[in-house]
Tab-separated table of C-alpha atoms and ligand atoms in Angstrom:
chain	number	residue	atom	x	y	z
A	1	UNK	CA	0.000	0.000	0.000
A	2	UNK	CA	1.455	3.687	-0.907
A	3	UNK	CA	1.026	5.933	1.916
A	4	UNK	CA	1.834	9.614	1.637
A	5	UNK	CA	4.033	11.143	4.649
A	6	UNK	CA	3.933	14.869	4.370
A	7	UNK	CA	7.031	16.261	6.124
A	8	UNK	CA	8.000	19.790	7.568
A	9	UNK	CA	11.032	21.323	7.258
A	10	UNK	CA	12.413	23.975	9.697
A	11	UNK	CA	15.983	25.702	8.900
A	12	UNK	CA	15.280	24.977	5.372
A	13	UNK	CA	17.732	27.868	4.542
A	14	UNK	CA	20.371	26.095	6.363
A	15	UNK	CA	22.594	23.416	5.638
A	16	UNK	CA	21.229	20.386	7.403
A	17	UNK	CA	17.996	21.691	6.084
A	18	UNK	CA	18.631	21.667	2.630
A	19	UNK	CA	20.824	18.460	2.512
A	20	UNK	CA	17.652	17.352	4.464
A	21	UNK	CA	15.051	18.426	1.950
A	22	UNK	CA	17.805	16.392	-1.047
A	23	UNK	CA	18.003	13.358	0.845
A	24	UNK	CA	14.474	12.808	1.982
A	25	UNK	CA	13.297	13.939	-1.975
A	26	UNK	CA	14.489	10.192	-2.794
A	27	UNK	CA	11.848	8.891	-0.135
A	28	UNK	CA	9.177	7.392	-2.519
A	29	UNK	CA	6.195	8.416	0.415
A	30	UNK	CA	7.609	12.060	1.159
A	31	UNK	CA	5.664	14.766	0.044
A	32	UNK	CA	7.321	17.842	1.701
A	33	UNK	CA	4.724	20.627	3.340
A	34	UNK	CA	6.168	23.896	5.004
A	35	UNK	CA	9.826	25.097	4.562
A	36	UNK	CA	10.208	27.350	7.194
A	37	UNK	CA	13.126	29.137	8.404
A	38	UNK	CA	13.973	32.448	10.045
A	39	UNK	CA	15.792	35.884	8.375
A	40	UNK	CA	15.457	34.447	5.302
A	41	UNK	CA	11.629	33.945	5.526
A	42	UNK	CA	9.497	35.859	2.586
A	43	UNK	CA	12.222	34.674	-0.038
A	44	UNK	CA	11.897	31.128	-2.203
A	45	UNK	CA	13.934	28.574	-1.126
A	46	UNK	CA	15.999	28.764	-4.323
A	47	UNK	CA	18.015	31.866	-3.328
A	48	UNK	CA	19.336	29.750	-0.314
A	49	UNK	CA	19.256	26.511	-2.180
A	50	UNK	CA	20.141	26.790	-5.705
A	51	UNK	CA	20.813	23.234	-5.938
A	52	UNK	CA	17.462	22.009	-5.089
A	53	UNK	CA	16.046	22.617	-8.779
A	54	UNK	CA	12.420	21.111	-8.079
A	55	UNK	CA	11.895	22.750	-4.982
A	56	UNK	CA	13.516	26.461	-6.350
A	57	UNK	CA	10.104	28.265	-6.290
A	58	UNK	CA	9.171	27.306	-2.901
A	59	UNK	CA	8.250	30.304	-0.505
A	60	UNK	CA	9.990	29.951	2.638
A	61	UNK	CA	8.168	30.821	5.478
A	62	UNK	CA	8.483	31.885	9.831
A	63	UNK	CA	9.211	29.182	11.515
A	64	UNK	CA	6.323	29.012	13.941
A	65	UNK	CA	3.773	26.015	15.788
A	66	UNK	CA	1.747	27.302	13.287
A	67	UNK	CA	3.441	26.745	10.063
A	68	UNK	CA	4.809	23.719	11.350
A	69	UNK	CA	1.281	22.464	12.839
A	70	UNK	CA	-1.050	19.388	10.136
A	71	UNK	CA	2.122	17.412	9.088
A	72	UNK	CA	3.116	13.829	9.867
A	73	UNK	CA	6.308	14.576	10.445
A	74	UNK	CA	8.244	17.429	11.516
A	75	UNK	CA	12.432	18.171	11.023
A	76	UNK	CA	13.891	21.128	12.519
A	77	UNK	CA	16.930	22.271	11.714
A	78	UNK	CA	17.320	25.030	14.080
A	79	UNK	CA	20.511	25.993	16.137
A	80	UNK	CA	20.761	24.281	19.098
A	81	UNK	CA	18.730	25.406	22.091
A	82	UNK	CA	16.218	26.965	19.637
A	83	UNK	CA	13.910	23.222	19.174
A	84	UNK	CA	13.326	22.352	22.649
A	85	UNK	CA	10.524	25.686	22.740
A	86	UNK	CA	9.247	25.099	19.352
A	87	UNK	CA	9.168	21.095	19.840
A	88	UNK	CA	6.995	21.440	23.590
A	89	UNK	CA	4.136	22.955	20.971
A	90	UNK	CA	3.685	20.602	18.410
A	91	UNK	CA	1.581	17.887	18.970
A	92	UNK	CA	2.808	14.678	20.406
A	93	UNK	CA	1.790	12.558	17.653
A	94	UNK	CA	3.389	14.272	15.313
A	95	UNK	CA	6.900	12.656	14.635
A	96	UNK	CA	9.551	15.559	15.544
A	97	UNK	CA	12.996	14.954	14.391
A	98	UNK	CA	15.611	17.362	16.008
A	99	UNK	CA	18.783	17.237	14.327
A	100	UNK	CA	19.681	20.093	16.705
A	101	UNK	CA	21.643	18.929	20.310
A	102	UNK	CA	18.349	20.114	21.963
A	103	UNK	CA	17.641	16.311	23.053
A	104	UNK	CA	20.180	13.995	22.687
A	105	UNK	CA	21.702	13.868	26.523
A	106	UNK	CA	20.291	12.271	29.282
A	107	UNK	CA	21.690	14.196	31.580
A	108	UNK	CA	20.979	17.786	32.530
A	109	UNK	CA	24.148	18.205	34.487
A	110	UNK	CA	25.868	17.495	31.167
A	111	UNK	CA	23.752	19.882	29.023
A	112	UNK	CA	24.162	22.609	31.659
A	113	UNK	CA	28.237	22.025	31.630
A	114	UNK	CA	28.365	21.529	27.562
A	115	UNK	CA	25.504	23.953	26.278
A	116	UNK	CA	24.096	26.031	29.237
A	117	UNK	CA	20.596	27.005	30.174
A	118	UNK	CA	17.569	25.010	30.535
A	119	UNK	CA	17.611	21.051	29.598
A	120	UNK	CA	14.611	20.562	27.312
A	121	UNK	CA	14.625	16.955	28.032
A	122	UNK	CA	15.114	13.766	26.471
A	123	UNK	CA	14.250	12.100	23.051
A	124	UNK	CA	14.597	8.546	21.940
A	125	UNK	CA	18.460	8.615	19.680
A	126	UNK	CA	18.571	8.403	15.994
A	127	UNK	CA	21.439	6.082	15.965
A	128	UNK	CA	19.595	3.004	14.802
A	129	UNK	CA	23.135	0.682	14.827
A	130	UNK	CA	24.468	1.940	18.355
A	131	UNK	CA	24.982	-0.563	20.627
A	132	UNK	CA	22.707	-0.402	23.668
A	133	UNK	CA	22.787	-3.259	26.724
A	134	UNK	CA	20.074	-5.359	25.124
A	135	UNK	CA	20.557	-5.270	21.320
A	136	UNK	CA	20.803	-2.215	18.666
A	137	UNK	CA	19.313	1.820	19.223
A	138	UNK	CA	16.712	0.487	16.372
A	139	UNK	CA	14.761	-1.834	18.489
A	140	UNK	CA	13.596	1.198	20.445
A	141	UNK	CA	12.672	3.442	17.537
A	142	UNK	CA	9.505	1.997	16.461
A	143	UNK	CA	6.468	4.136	17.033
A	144	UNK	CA	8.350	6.810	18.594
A	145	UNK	CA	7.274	10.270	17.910
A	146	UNK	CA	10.503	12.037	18.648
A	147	UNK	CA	13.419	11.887	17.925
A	148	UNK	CA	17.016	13.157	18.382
A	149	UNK	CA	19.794	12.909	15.585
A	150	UNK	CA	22.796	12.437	16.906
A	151	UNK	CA	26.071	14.837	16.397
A	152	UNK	CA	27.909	14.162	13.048
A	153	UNK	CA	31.466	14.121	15.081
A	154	UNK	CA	29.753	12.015	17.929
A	155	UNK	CA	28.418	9.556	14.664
A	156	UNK	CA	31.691	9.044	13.160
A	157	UNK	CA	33.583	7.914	16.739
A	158	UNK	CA	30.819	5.994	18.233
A	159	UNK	CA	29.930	4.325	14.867
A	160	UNK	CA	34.156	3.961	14.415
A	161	UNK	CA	35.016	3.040	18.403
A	162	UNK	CA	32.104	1.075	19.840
A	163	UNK	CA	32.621	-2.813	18.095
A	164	UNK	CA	36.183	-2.568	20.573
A	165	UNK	CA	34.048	-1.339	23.625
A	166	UNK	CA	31.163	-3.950	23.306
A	167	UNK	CA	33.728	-6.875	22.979
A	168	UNK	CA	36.040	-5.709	25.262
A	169	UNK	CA	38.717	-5.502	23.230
A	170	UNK	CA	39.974	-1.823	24.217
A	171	UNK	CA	40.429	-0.128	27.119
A	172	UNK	CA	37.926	2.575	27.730
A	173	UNK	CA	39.399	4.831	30.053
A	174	UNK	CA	42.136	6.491	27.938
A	175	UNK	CA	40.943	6.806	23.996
A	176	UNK	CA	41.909	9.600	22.204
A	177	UNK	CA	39.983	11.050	19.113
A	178	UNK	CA	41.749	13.572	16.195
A	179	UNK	CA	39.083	14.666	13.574
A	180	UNK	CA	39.656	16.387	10.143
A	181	UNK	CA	36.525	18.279	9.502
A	182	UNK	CA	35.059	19.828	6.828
A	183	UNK	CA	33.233	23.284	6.904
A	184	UNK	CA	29.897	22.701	6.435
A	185	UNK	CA	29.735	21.527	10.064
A	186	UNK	CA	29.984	24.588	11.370
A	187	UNK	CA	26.670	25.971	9.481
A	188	UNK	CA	26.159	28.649	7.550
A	189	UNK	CA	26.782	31.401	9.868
A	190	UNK	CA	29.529	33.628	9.029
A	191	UNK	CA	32.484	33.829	11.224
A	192	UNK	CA	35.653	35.224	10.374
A	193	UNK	CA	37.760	31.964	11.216
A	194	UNK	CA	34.997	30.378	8.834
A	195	UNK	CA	36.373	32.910	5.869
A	196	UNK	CA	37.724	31.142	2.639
A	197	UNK	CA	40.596	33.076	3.300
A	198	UNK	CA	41.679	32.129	6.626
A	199	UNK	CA	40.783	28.502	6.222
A	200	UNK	CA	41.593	27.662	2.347
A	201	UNK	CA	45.304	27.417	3.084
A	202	UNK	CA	44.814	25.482	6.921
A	203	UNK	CA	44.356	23.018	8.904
A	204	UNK	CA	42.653	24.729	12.655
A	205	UNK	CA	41.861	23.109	15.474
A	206	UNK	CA	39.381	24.264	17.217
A	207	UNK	CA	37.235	23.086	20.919
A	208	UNK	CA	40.659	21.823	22.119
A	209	UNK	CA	41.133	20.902	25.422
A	210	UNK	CA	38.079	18.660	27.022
A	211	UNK	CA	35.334	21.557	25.526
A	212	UNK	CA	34.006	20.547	22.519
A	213	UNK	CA	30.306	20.188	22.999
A	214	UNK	CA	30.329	16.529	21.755
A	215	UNK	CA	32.183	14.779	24.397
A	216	UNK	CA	29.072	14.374	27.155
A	217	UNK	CA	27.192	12.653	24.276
A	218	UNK	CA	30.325	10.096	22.555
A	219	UNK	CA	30.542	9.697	26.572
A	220	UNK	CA	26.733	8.785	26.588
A	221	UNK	CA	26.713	6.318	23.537
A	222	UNK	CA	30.071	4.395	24.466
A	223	UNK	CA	28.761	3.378	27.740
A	224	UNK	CA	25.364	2.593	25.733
A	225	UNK	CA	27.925	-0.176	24.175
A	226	UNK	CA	29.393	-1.432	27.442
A	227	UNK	CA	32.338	1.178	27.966
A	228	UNK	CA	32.818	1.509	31.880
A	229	UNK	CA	34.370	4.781	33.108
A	230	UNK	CA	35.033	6.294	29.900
A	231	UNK	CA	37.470	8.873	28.667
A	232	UNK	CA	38.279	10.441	25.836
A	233	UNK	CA	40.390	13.221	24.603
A	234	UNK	CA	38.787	15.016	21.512
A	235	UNK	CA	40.246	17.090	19.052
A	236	UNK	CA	38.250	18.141	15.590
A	237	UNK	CA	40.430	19.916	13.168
A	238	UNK	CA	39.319	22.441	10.214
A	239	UNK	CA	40.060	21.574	6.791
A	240	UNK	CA	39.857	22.946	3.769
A	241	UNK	CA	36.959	20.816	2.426
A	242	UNK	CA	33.055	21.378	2.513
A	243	UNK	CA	31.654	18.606	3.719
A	244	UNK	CA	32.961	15.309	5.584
A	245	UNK	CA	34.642	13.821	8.739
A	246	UNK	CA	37.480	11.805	8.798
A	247	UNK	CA	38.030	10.444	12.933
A	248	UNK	CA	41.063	8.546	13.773
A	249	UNK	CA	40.180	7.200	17.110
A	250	UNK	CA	43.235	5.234	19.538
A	251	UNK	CA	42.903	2.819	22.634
A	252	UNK	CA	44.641	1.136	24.525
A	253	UNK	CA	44.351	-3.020	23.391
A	254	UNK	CA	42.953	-4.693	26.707
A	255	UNK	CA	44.799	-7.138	28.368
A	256	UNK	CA	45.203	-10.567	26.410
A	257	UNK	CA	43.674	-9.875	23.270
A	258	UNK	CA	45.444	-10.415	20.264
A	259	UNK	CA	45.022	-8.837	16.622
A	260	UNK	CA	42.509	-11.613	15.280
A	261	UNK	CA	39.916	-10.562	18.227
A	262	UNK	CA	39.975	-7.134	17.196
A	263	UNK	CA	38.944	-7.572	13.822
A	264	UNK	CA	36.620	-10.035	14.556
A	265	UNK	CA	34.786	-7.397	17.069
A	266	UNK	CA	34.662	-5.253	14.483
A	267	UNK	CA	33.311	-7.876	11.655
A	268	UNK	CA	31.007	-9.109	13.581
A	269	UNK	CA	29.424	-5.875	15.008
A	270	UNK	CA	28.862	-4.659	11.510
A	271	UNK	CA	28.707	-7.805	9.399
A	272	UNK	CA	24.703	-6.573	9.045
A	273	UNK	CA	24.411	-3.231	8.443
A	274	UNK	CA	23.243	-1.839	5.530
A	275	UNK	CA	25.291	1.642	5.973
A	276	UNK	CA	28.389	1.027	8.319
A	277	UNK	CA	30.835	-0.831	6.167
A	278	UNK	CA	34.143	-2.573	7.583
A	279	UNK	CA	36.556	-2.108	4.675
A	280	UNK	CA	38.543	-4.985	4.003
A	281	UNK	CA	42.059	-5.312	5.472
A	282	UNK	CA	44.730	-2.772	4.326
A	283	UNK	CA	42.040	-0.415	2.417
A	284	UNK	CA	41.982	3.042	4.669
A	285	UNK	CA	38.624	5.054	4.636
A	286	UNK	CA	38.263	8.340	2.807
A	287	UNK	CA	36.043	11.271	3.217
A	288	UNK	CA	35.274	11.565	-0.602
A	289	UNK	CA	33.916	7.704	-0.578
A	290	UNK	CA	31.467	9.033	1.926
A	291	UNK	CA	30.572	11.790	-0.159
A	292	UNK	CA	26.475	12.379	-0.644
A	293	UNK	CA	25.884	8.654	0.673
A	294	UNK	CA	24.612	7.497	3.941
A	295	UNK	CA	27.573	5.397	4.783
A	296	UNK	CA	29.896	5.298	8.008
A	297	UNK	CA	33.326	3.490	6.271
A	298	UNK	CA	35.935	1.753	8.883
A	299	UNK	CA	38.695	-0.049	8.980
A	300	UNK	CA	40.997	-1.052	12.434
A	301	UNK	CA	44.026	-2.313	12.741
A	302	UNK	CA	46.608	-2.646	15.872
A	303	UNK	CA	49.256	-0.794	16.444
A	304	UNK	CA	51.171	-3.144	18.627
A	305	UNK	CA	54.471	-1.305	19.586
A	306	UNK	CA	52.080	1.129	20.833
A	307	UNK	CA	49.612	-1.115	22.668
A	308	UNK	CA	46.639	1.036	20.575
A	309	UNK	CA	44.051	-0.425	18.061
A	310	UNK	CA	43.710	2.485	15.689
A	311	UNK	CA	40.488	2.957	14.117
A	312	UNK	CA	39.500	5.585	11.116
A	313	UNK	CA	36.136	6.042	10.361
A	314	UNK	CA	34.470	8.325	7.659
A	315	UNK	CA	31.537	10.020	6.986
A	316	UNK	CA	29.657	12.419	4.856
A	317	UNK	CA	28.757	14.929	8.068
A	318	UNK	CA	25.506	16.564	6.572
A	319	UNK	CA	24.730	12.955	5.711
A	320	UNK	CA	25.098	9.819	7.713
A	321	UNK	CA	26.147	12.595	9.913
A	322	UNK	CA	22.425	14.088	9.983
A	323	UNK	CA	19.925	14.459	7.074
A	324	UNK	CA	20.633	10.081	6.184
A	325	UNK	CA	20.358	9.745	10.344
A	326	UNK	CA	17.135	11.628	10.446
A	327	UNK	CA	15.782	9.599	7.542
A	328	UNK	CA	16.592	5.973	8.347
A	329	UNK	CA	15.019	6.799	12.114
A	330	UNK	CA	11.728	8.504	10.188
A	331	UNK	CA	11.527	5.067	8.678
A	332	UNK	CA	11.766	3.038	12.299
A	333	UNK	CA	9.611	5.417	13.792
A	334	UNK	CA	6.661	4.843	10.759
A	335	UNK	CA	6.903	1.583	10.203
A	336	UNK	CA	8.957	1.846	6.470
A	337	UNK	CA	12.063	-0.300	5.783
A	338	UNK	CA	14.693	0.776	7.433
A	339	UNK	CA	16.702	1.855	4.637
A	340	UNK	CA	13.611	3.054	2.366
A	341	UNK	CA	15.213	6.192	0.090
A	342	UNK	CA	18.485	6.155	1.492
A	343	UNK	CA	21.579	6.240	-1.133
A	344	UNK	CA	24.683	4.515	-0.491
A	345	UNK	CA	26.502	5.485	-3.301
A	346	UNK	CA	28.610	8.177	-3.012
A	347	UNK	CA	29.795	10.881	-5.478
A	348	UNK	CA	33.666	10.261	-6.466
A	349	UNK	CA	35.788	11.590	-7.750
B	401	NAP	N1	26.182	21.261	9.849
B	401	NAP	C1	26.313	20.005	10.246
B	401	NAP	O1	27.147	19.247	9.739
B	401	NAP	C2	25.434	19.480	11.344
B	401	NAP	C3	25.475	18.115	11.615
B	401	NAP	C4	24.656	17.599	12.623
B	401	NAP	C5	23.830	18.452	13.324
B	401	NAP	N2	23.831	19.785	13.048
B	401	NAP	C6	22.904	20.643	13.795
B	401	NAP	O2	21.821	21.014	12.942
B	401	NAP	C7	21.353	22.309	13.291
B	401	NAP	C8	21.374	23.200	12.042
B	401	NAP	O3	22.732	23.332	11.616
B	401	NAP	P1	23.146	23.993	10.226
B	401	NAP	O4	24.561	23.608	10.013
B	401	NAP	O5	22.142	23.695	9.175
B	401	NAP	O6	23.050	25.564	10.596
B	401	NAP	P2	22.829	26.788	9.583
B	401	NAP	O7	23.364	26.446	8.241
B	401	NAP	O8	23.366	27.967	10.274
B	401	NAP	O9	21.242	26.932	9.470
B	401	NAP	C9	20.453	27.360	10.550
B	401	NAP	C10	18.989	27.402	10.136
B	401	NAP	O10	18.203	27.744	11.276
B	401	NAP	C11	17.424	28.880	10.985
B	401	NAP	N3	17.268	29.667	12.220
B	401	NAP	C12	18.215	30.351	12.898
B	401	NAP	N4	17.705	30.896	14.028
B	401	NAP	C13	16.388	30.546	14.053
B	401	NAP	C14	15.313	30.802	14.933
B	401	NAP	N5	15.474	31.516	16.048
B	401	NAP	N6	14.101	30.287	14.631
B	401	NAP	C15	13.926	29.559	13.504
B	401	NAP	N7	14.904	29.296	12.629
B	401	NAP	C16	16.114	29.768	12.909
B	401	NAP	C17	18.156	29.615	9.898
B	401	NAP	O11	17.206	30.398	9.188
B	401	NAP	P3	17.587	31.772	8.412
B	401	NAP	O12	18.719	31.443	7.502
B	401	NAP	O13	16.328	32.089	7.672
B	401	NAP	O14	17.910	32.784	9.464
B	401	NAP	C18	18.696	28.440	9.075
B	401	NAP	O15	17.690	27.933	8.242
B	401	NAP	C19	22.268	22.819	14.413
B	401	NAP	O16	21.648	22.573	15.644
B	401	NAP	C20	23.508	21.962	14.264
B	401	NAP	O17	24.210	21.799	15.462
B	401	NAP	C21	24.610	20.310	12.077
C-alpha cells in the first residue's frame, strides 16, 4: 500500500535543512509541506538553495507552531537550544525529528556544563546501529514520535570506536579522538575563522582541550555499548573541504587480546548493516567515498608497539552525519524499511 508522509522542514535555509530536503526527496512516500526558516523567511527557497532545482520556487516561510502544525512529520533544523521551545508545541503525535543537540543527553548536568541554560529533556536517539545493553538503538525506535539525531562528530567515533568497547577488546578509560573536519559543520553562519581566506590554506583546530560540545554525548553512547568509566580526549580539526569527517580514534588493546579478536569485534558488530561498512584489510577510509551517501566506512588495525588499536572512520557529516540519520530513524519510527530512500553510493571523484 502507498502511503503519503507529508514532512515539515524547519531551517530549510540552512545546511542540514537543505541536505535534508535532497536526501528525503528520494523517499518514494515524502511529500514535503512547510519550509520554514527564520531571516530568510518571505524569499523562495531557491536563493538559499540553488541546488534544489524542483523545490527552487518554494516560498519559505516563519518558523512558527503554526506553520509547522497538520504534518506527519516534523524536522527542525534550528541551532541548538532553539527546538526544545518550538518542539513542547507541536503535537505529540506528530513525529519531531531534532537534528539540533536540543535532546540527545540524558543528563541535565551534562547539558548545563556543555551547552548552558535550561535542559529541554530527552528524546529517543537516531542512531539506529548503536549498541545499547540489550541489542541495537533500532529496536527502540519503532512508534516513537521524537526523535534526536545524533552529532555528526559524535556519529563518526561511536559508529568507528564502539565494536572494541562492546567486545572488550579496548580499554575505555584512555581513547583519544583527532578529527579532520570539513566546513559545512559549522553551518552557515559567518564567522571570520569560517572565511575562505583564513581557512583555504589550513588546517585549525578548534574546541581543544576537554570543551568541545560533543564529548558528554560520545561519553553517553560508548557506555550505551558497554564502555565503563570512559574517557576520551577530543580534538576536531578544520580543513579545507566542505563537507565530511574523517576520525582517527586510539585505545589502549585490553589485556590478552590479540590482533585476530579485534577484527573479529569489528566484523562481527557490523557484518549486518546496511550503511556502516568494515573495509577490508589494508584499504583506509576516505572522506570523498562518503561523499552524498549514507555510509559510516571503517577499517581497524593494531598498532602493537604502541599497545593502541587504531580505528578511522568516515563520513559524509551533513549525511550519515544528519539528514541520512534523520531519515533511516523517520523510517523506524513509521513503520517503512529501514533503509527506504536512502543512497549509499557516493559521489567520487
Ligand atoms: N552542519 C552540520 O554538519 C550538522 C550536523 C549535525 C547536526 N547539526 C545541527 O543542525 C542544526 C542546524 O545546523 P546547520 O549547520 O544547518 O546551521 P545553519 O546552516 O546555520 O542553518 C540554521 C537554520 O536555522 C534557521 N534559524 C536560525 N535561528 C532561528 C530561529 N530563532 N528560529 C527559527 N529558525 C532559525 C536559519 O534560518 P535563516 O537562515 O532564515 O535565518 C537556518 O535555516 C544545528 O543545531 C547543528 O548543530 C549540524
Amino acid at each position: 500500500m502507498h502511503m503519503t508522509i507529508s514532512v515539515a522542514v524547519s531551517g530549510a535555509s540552512g545546511y542540514v535543512g537543505g541536505e535534508v530536503l535532497r536526501v528525503f526527496s528520494e523517499h518514494p512516500d515524502v511529500q514535503f509541506g512547510a519550509l520554514t526558516a527564520h531571516s530568510s523567511a518571505g524569499d523562495v527557497l531557491g536563493l538559499h538553495q540553488p541546488h534544489l532545482r524542483t523545490l527552487a520556487d518554494r516560498t519559505i516561510v516563519e518558523t512558527s507552531a503554526d506553520t509547522l502544525a497538520g504534518h506527519d512529520v516534523v524536522v527542525l533544523a534550528l541551532p541548538h537550544g532553539a527546538s526544545g521551545e518550538i518542539a513542547a508545541q507541536l503535537p505529540p503525535e506528530t513525529l519531531v525529528i531534532d537534528c539540533g543537540a536540543d535532546h540527545r543527553l540524558a543528563s541535565a548536568e551534562a547539558w548545563a556544563e556543555y551547552y548552558g541554560g535550561e535542559h529541554a529533556g530527552t528524546w529517543p536517539y537516531g542512531m539506529p546501529e548503536l549498541i545499547t545493553a540489550d541489542g541495537r538503538q533500532r529496536d527502540n525506535l519503532p512508534g516513537s514520535r521524537r526523535i534526536a539525531v545524533p552529532g555528526c562528530n559524535v556519529t563518526a567515533v561511536t559508529l568507528g570506536l564502539q565494536p572494541g568497547i562492546s567486545a572488550g577488546v579496548v580499554d575505555p578509560t584512555d581513547i583519544v579522538a583527532v578529527l579532520a573536519n570539513g566546513y559545512s559543520g559549522a553551518g552557515k553562519k559567518l564567522a571570520t575563522n569560517l572565511l575562505a581566506s583564513e581557512g583555504l590554506g589550513a588546517v585549525s583546530p578548534y574546541g581543544v582541550g576537554g570543551v568541545h560540545r560533543h564529548i558528554p554525548e560520545i561519553v553517553q553512547n560508548l557506555t550505551s555499548a558497554g564502555g565503563d568509566d570512559v574517557r576520551i580526549s577530543f580534538t576536531p580539526t578544520l580543513v579545507p573541504m566542505a563537507r565530511g569527517i574523517l576520525a582517527t580514534v586510539t585505545a589502549p588493546l585490553a589485556a590478552g587480546v590479540d590482533a585476530e579478536q579485534v577484527r573479529a569485534a569489528w566484523e562481527t558488530a557490523y557484518a549486518d548493516e546496511p550503511f556502516v561498512h568494515l573495509l577490508p584489510e589494508g584499504q583506509w577510509p576516505t572522506t570523498a567515498a562518503t561523499l552524498g551517501a549514507n555510509t559510516c566506512l571503517v577499517q581497524v588495525t593494531v598498532d602493537a608497539k604502541a599497545g593502541r588499536v587504531v580505528v578511522i572512520s568516515a563520513i559524509d557529516n551533513l549525511v550519515k552525519g544528519t539528514a541520512g540519520a534523520a531519515l533511516q530513524s523517520m523510517n523506524l519510527a513509521l513503520g517503512v524499511h529501514e533503509t527506504t530512500g536512502l543512497q549509499t553510493l557516493g559521489v567520487a571523484p
